[in-house]
mmCIF file of C-alpha atoms and ligand atoms in Angstrom:
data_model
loop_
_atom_site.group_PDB
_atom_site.id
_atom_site.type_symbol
_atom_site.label_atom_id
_atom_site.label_comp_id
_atom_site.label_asym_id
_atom_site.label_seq_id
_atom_site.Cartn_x
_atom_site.Cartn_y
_atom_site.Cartn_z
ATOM 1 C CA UNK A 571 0.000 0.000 0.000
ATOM 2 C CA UNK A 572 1.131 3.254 -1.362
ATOM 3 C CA UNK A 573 -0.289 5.847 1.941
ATOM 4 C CA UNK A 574 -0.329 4.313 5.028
ATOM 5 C CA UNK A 575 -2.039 6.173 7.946
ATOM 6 C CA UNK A 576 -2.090 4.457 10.826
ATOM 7 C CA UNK A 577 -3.664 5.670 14.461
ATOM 8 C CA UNK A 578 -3.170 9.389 13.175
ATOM 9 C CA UNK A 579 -4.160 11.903 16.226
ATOM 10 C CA UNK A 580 -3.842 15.409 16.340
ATOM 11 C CA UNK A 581 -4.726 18.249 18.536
ATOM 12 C CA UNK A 582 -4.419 22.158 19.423
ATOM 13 C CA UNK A 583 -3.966 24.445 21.540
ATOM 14 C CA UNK A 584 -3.559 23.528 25.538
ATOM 15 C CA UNK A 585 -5.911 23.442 28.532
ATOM 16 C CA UNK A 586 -9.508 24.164 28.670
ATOM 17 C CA UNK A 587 -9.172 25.431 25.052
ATOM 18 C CA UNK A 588 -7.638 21.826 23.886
ATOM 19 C CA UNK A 589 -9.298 21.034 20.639
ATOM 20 C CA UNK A 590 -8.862 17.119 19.785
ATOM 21 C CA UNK A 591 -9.416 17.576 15.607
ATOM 22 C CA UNK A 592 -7.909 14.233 14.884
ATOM 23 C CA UNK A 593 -8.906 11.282 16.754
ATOM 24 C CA UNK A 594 -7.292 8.290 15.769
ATOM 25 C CA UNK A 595 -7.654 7.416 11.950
ATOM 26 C CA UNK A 596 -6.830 4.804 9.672
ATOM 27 C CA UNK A 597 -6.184 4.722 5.991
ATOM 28 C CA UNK A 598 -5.058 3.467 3.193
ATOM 29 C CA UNK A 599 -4.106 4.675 -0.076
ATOM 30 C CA UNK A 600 -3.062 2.920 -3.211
ATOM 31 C CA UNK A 601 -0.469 4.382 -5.988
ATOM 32 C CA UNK A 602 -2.425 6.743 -8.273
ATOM 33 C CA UNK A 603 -5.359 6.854 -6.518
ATOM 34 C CA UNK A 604 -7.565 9.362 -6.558
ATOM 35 C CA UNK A 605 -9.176 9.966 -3.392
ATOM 36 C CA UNK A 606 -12.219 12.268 -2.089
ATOM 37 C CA UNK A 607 -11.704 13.889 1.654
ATOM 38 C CA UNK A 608 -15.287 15.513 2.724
ATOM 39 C CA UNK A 609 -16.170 16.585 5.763
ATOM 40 C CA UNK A 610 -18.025 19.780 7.337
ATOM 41 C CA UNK A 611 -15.534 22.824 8.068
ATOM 42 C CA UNK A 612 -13.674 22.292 11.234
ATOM 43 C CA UNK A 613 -13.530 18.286 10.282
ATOM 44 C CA UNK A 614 -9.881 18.489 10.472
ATOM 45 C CA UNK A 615 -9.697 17.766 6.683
ATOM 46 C CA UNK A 616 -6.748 20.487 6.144
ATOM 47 C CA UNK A 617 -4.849 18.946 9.577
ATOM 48 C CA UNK A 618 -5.006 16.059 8.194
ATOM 49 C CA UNK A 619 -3.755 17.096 4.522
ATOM 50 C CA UNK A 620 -0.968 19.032 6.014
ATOM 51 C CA UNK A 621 0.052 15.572 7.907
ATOM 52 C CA UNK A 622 0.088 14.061 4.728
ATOM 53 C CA UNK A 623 2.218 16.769 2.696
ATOM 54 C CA UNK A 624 4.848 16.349 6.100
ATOM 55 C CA UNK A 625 3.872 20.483 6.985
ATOM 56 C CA UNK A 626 2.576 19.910 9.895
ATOM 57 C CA UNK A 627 2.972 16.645 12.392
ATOM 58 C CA UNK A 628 0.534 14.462 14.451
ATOM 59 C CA UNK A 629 0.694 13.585 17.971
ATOM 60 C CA UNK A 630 0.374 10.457 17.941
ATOM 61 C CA UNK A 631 0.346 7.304 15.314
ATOM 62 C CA UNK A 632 2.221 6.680 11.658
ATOM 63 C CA UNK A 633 2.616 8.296 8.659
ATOM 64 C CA UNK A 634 4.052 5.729 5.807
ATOM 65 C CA UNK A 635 4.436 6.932 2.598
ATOM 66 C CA UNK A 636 6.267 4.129 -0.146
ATOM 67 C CA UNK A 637 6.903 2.217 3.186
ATOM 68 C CA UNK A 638 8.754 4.803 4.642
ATOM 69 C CA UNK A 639 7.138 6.228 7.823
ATOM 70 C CA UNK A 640 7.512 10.459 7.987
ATOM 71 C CA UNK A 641 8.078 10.528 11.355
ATOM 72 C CA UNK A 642 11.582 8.883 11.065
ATOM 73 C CA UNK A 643 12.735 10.751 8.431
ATOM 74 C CA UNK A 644 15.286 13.518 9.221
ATOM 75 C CA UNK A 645 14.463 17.169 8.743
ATOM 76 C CA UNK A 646 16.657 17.233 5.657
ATOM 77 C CA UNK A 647 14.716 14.218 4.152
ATOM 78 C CA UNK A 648 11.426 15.584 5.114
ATOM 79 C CA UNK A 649 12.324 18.742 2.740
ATOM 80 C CA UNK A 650 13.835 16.682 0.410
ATOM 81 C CA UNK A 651 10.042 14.673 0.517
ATOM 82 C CA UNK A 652 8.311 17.570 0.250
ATOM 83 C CA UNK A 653 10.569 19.677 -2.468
ATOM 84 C CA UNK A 654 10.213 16.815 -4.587
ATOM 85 C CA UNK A 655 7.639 14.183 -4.144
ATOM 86 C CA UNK A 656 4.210 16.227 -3.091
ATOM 87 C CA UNK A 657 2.448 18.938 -5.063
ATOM 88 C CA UNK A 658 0.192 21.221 -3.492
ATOM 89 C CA UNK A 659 -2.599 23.052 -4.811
ATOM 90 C CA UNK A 660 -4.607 25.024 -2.487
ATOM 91 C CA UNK A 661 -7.965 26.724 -3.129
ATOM 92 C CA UNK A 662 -6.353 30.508 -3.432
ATOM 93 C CA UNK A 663 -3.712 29.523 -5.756
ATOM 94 C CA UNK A 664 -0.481 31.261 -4.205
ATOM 95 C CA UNK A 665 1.003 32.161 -7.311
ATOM 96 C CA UNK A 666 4.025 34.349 -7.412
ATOM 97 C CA UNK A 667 2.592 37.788 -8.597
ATOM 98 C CA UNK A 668 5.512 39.488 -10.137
ATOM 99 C CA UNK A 669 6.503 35.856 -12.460
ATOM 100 C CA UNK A 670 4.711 35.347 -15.767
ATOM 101 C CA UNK A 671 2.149 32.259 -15.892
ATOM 102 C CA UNK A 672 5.574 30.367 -17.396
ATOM 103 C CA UNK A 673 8.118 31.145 -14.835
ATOM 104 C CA UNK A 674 5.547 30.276 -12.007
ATOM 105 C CA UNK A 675 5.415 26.855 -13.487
ATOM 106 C CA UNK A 676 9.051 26.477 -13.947
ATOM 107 C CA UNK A 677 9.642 27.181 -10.247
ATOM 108 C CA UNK A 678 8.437 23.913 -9.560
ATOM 109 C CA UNK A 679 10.291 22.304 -12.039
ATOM 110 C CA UNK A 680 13.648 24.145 -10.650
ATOM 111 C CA UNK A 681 12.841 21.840 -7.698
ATOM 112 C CA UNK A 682 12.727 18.386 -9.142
ATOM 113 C CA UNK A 683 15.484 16.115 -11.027
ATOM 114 C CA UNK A 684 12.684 14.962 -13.317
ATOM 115 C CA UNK A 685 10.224 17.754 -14.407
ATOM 116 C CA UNK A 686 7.604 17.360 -17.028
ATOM 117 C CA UNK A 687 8.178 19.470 -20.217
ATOM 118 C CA UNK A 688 6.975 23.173 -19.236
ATOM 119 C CA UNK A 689 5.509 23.543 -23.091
ATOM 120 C CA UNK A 690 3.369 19.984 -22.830
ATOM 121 C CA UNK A 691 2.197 20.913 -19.335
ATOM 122 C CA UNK A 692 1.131 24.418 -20.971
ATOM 123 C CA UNK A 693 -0.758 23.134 -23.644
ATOM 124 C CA UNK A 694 -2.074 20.193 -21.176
ATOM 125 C CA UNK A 695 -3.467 23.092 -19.034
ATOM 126 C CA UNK A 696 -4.573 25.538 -21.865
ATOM 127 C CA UNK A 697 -2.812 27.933 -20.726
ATOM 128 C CA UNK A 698 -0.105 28.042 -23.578
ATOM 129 C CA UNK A 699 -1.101 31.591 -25.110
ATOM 130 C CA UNK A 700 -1.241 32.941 -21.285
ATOM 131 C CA UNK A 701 2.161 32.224 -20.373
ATOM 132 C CA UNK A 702 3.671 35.362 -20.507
ATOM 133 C CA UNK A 703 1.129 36.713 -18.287
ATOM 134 C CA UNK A 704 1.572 37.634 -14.328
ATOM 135 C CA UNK A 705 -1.151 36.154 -12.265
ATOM 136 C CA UNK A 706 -3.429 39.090 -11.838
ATOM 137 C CA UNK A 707 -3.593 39.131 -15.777
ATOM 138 C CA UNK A 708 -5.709 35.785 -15.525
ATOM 139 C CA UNK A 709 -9.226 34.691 -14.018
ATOM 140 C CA UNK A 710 -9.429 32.636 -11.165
ATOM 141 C CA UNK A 711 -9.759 29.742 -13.181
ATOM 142 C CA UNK A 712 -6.414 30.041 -15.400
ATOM 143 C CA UNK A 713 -4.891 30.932 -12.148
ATOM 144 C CA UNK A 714 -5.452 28.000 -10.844
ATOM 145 C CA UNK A 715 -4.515 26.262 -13.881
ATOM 146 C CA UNK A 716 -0.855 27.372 -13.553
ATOM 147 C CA UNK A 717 -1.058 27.150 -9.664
ATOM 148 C CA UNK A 718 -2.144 23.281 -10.593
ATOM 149 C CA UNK A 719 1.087 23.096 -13.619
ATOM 150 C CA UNK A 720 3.900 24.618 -10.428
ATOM 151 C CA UNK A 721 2.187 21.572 -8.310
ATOM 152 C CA UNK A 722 2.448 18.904 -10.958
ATOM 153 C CA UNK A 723 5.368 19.803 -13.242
ATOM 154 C CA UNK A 724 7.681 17.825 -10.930
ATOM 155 C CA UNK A 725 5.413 15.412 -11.395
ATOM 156 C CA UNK A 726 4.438 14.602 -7.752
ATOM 157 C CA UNK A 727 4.185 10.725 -6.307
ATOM 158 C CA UNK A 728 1.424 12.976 -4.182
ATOM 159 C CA UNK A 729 -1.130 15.805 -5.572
ATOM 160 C CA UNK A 730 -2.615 17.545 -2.533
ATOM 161 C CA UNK A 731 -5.351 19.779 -3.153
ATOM 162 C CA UNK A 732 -7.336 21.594 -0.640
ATOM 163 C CA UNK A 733 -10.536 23.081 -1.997
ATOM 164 C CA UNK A 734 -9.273 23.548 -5.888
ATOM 165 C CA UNK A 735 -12.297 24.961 -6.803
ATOM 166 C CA UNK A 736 -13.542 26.253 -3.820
ATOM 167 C CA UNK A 737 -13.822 29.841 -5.094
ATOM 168 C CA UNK A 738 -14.797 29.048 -8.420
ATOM 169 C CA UNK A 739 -17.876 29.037 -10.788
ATOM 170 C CA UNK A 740 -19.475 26.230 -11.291
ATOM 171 C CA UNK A 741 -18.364 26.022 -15.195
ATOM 172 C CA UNK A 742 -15.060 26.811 -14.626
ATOM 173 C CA UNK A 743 -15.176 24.070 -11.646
ATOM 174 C CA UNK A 744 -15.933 21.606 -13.937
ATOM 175 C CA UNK A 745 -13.204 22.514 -16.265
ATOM 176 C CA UNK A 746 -10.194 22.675 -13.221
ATOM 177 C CA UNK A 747 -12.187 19.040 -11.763
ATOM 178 C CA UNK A 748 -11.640 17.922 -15.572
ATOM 179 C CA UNK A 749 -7.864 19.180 -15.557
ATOM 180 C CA UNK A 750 -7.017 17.065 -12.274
ATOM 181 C CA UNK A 751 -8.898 14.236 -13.698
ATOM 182 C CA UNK A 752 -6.618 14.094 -16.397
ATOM 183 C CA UNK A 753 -3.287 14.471 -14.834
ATOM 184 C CA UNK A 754 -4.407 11.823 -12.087
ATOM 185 C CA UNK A 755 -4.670 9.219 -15.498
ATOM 186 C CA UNK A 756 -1.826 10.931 -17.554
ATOM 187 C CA UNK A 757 0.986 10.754 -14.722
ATOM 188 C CA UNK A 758 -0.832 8.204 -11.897
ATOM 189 C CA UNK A 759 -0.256 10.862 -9.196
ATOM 190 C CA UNK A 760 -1.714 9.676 -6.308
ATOM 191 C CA UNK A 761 -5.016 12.336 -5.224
ATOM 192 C CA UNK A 762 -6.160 13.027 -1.893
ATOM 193 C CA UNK A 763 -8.765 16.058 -2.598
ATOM 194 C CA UNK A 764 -10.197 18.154 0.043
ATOM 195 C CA UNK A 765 -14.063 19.230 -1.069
ATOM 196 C CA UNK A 766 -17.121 20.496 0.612
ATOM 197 C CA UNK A 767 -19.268 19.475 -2.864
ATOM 198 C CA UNK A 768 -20.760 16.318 -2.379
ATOM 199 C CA UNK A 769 -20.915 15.946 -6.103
ATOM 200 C CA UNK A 770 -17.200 15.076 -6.663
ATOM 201 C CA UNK A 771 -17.436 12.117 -4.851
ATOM 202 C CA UNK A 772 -18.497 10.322 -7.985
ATOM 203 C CA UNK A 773 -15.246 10.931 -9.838
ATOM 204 C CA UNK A 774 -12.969 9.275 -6.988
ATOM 205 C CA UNK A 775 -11.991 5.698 -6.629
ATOM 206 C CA UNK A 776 -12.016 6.008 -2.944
ATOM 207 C CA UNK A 777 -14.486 8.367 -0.535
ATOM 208 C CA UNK A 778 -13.519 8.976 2.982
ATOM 209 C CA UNK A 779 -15.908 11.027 5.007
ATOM 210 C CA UNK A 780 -14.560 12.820 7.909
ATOM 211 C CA UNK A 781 -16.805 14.178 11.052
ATOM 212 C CA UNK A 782 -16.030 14.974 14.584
ATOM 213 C CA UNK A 783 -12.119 13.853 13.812
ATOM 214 C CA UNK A 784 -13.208 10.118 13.117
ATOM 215 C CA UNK A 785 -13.451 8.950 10.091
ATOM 216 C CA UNK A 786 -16.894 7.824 9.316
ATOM 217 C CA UNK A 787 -16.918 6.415 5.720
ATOM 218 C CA UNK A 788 -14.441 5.287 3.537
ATOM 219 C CA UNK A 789 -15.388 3.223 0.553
ATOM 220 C CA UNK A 790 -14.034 2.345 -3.009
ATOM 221 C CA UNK A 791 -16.347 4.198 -5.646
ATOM 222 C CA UNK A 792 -17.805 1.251 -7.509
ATOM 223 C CA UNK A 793 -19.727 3.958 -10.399
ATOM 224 C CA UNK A 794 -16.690 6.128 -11.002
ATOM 225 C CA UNK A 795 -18.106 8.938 -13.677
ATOM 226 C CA UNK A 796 -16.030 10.971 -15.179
ATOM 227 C CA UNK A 797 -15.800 14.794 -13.760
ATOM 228 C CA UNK A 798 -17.395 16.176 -17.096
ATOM 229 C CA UNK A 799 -21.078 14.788 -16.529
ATOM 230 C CA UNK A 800 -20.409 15.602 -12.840
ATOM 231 C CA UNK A 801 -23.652 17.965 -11.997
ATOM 232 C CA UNK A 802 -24.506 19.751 -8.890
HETATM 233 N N1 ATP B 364 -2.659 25.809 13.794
HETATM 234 C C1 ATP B 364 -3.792 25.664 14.473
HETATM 235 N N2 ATP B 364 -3.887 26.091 15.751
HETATM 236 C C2 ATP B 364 -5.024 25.924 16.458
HETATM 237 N N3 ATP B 364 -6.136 25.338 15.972
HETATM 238 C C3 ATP B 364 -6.110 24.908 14.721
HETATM 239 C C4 ATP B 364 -4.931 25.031 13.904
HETATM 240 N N4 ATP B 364 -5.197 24.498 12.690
HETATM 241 C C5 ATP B 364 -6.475 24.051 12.754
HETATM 242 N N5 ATP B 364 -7.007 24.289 13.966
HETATM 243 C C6 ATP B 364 -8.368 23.893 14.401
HETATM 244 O O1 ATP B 364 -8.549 22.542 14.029
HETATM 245 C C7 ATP B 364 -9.880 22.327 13.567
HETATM 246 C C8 ATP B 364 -9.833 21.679 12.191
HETATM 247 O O2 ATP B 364 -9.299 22.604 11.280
HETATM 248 P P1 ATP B 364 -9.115 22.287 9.734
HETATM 249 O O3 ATP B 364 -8.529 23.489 9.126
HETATM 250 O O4 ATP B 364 -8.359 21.023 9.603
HETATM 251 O O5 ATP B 364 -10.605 22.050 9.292
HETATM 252 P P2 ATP B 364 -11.213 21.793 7.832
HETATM 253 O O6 ATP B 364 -11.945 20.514 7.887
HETATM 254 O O7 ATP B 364 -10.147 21.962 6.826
HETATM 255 O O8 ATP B 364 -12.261 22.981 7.717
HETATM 256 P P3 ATP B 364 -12.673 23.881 6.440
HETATM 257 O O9 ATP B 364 -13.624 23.046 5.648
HETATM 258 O O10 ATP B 364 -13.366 25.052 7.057
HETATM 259 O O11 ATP B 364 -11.430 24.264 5.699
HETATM 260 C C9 ATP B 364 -10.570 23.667 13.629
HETATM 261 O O12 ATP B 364 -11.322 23.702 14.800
HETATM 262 C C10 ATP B 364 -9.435 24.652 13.675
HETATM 263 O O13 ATP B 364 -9.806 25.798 14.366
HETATM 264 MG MG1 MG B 365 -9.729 23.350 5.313
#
């Protein structure tokens, strides 16, 4: 198994004000995987993403990634693990706002020994005749086009995304949902997907429900559709 979490536990703060957001979870993840993380706000599904991408640690239990457990890896390795094995796309993008569409991308490919070709990845994310735009040139949804291309031009064993289209139109949703889609089948990143839509459930293989920092569901999607006739 690709993403091992084992007896994860996390909480914050100290005293009265302790919050326990994790509570002990289990999971499993297989190589290129595309998995679905719901939950209401508050669920702990960020804590828990951050675990994963090695930014923040739990308190208790294991973290084994390629059967190598995080919490034994040295500070060095961890950056090494997270400079060149996990993209991150977050629902505000993050771009750099004084480097063109292009050189945003190619920031993440300064930081892996085996980048995908910049051009491809452009045309890939129909973005090609943007690229020598800054950021605040674009809409939200070719920003977070490139924001996805500087996440998966090293081409990541692990795409995190928390709330990709969270502050996006439904069409334009569709089309980033559709994007991610396609790089999960092009390159077999593994997925883990933070969403509050219901909706996107249906194009994951797996579904894991979070509430009250337990996990409550977590299923294989038998009826996979693809994220194009996704409606909500
Ligand atoms: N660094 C922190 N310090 C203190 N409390 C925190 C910290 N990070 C998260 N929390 C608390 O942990 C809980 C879970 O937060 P988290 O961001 O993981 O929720 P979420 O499921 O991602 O919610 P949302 O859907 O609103 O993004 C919340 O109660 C939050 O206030
Ligand atoms: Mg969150």
């Amino acid at each position: 198994m690709f993403l091992q979490i084992q007896g994860i536990k996390k909480s914050f703060g100290s005293g009265d004000s302790r919050v326990n957001v994790l509570k002990g979870l289990d999971l499993e993840i297989e190589k290129g995987e595309f998995c679905v993380l719901l939950g209401p706000s508050g669920s702990g599904k960020s804590t828990l993403l951050n675990i994963i991408g090695g930014i923040d640690s739990a308190d208790e239990g294991k973290l084994i990634i390629d059967g190598e457990c995080l919490a034994d890896m040295s500070e060095k390795k961890l950056s090494v693990y997270r400079r060149k094995h996990l993209g991150y796309i977050f629902q505000m993008y993050n771009l750099i706002p004084n480097l063109t569409v292009r050189e945003n991308i190619e920031v993440g490919a300064y930081l892996s020994d085996q980048p995908l070709d910049v051009d491809e990845l452009l045309h890939i994310l129909g973005i090609y005749e943007h690229q020598k735009k800054l950021p605040n040139q674009l809409s939200g949804g070719q920003q977070q086009r490139c924001a996805i291309g500087r996440a998966i031009v090293k081409n990541p064993d692990i795409l995190l995304c928390d709330e990709p289209t969270g502050a996006l139109d439904y069409n334009t949703s569709k089309e980033i949902l559709k994007l991610i889609e396609t790089v999960n089948q092009k390159y077999g990143n593994t997925i883990v997907m933070v969403t509050h839509n219901d909706a996107i459930k249906d194009m994951a293989d797996r579904v894991v429900k979070l509430r009250d920092g337990m996990i409550r569901k977590n299923y294989i999607n038998e009826h996979k559709i693809p994220a194009a006739e996704l409606d909500w």
